[in-house]
mmCIF file of C-alpha atoms in Angstrom:
data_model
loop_
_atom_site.group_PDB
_atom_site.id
_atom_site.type_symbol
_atom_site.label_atom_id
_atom_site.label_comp_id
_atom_site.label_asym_id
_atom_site.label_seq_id
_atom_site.Cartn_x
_atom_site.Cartn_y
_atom_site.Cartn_z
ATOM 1 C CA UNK Q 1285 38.657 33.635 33.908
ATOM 2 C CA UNK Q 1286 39.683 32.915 37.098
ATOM 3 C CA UNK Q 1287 43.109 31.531 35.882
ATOM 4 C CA UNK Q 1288 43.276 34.903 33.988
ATOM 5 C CA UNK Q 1289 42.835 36.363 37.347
ATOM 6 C CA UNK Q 1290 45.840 34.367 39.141
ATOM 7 C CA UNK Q 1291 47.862 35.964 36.184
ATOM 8 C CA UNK Q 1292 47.167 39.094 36.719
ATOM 9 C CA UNK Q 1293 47.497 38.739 40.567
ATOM 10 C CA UNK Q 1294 51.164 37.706 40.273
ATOM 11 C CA UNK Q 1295 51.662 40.942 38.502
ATOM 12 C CA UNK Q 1296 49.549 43.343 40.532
ATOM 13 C CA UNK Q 1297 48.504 43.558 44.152
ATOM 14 C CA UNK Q 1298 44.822 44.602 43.269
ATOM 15 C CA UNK Q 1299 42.313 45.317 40.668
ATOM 16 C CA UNK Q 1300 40.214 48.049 40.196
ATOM 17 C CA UNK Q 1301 37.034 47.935 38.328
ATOM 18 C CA UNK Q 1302 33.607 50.075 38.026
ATOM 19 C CA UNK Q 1303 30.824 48.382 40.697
ATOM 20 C CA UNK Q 1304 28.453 48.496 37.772
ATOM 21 C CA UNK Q 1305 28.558 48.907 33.843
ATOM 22 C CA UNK Q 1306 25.625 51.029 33.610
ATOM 23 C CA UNK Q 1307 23.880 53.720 35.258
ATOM 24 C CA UNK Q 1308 21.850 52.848 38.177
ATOM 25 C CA UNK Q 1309 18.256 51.349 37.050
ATOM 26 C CA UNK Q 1310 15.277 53.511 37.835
ATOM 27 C CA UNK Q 1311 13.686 53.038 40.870
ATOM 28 C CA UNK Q 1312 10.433 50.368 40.006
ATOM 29 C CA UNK Q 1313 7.727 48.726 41.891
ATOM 30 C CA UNK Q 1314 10.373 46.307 42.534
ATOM 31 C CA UNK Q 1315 8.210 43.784 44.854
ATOM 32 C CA UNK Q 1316 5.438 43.470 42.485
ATOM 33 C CA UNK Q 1317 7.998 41.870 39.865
ATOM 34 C CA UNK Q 1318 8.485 38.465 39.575
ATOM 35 C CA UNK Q 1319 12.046 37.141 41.120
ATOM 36 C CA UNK Q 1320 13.231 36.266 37.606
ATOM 37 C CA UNK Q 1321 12.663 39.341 36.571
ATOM 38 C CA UNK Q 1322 14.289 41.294 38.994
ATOM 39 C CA UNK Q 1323 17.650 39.035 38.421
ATOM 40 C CA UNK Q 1324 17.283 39.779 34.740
ATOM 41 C CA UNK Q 1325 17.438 43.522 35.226
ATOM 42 C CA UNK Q 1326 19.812 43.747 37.828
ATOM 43 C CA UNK Q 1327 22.330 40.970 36.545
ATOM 44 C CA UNK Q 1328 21.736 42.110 32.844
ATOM 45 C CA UNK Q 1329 20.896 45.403 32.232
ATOM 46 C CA UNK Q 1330 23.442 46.662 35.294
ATOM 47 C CA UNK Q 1331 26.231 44.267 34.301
ATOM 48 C CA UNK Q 1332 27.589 44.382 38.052
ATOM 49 C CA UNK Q 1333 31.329 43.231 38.665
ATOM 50 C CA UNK Q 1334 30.876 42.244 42.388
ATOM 51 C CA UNK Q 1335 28.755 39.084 41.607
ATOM 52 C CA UNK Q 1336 31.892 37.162 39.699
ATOM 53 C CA UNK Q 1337 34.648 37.696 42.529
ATOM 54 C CA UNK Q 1338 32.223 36.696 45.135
ATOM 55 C CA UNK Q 1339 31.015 33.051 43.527
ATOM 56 C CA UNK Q 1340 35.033 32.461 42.639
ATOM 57 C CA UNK Q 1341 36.202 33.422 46.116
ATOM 58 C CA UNK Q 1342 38.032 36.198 46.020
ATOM 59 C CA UNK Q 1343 37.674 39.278 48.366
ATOM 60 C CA UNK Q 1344 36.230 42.301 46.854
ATOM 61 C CA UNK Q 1345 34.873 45.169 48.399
ATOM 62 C CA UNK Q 1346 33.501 48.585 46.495
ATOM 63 C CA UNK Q 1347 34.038 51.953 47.778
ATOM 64 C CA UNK Q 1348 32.768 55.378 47.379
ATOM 65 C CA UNK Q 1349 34.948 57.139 44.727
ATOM 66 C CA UNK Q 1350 32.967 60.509 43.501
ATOM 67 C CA UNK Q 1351 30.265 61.382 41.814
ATOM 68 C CA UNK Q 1352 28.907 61.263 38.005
ATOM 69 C CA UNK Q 1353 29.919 64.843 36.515
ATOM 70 C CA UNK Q 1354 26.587 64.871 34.398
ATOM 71 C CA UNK Q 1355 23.784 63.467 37.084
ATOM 72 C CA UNK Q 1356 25.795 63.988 40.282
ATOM 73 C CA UNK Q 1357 24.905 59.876 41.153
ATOM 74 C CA UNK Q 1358 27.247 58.743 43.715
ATOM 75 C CA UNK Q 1359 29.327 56.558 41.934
ATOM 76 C CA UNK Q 1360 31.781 53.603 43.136
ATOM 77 C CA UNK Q 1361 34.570 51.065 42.480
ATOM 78 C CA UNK Q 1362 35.620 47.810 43.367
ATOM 79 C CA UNK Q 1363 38.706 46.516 44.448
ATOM 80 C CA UNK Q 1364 39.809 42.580 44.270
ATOM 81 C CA UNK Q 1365 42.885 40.986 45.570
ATOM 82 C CA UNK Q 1366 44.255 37.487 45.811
ATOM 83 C CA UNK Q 1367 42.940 35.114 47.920
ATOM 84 C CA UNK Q 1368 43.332 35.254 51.798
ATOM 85 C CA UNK Q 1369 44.316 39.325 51.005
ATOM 86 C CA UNK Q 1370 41.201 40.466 52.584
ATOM 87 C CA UNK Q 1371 43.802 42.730 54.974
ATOM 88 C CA UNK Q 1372 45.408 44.538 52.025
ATOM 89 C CA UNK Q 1373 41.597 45.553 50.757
ATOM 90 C CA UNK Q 1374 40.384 46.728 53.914
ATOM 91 C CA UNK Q 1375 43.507 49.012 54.558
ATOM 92 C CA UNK Q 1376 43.169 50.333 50.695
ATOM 93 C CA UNK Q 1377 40.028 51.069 51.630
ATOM 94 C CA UNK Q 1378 40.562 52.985 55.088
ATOM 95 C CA UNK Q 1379 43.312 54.683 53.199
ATOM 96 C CA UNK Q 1380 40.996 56.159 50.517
ATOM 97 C CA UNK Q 1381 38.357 56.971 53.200
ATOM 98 C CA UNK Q 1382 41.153 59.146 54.766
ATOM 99 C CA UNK Q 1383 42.446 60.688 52.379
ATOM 100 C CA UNK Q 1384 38.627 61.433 50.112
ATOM 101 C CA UNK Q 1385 36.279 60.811 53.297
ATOM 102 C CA UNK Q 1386 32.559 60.342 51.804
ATOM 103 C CA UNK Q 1387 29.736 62.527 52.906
ATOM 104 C CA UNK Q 1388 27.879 60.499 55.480
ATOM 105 C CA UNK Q 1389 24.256 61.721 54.727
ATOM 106 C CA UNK Q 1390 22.674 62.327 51.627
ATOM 107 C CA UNK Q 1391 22.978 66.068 49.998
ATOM 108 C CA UNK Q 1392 20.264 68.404 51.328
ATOM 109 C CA UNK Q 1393 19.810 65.891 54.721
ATOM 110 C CA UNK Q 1394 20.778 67.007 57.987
#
């Protein structure tokens, strides 16, 4: 995939995908699962993006980008660039956070 990625890289400046595939996972007695377990529901049932960029070495980073219209969950997405474009993300980034800054505290906290 990651050749797939080099492609797409000499076409595009960055990618833009969901942090996760799902909806967050309920919140569980997370400590009194085994480790294997935890991985399994996390890597599985979540289907997270962030993991594949890290192992392969590119930069990624995720940023806040609204809210779900049906729950109101905060929801995110990821960016990825090319290798050794770790500049370009982090100025996307402080670009979005100027132009949609995020709420700093949680709704209903001071």
């Amino acid at each position: 995939w990651t050749e797939r990625a080099d492609a797409f890289f000499d076409r595009h400046d960055v990618m833009i995908t969901p942090v996760t595939a799902t909806a967050p996972l309920l919140a569980e007695a997370w400590s009194k699962r085994s480790w294997t377990a935890n991985v399994q529901a996390n890597v599985t049932a979540s289907g997270g993006f962030a993991g594949m960029w890290n192992v392969a070495g590119y930069p990624a980073l995720t940023v806040p980008f609204g809210t779900d219209p049906l729950t109101g969950t905060p929801i995110g997405v990821q960016l990825a660039a090319p290798q050794g474009q770790e500049a370009l993300l982090i100025g996307l980034a402080a670009t979005i956070e100027r132009l949609a800054p995020w709420q700093r505290v949680a709704p209903g906290w001071s």
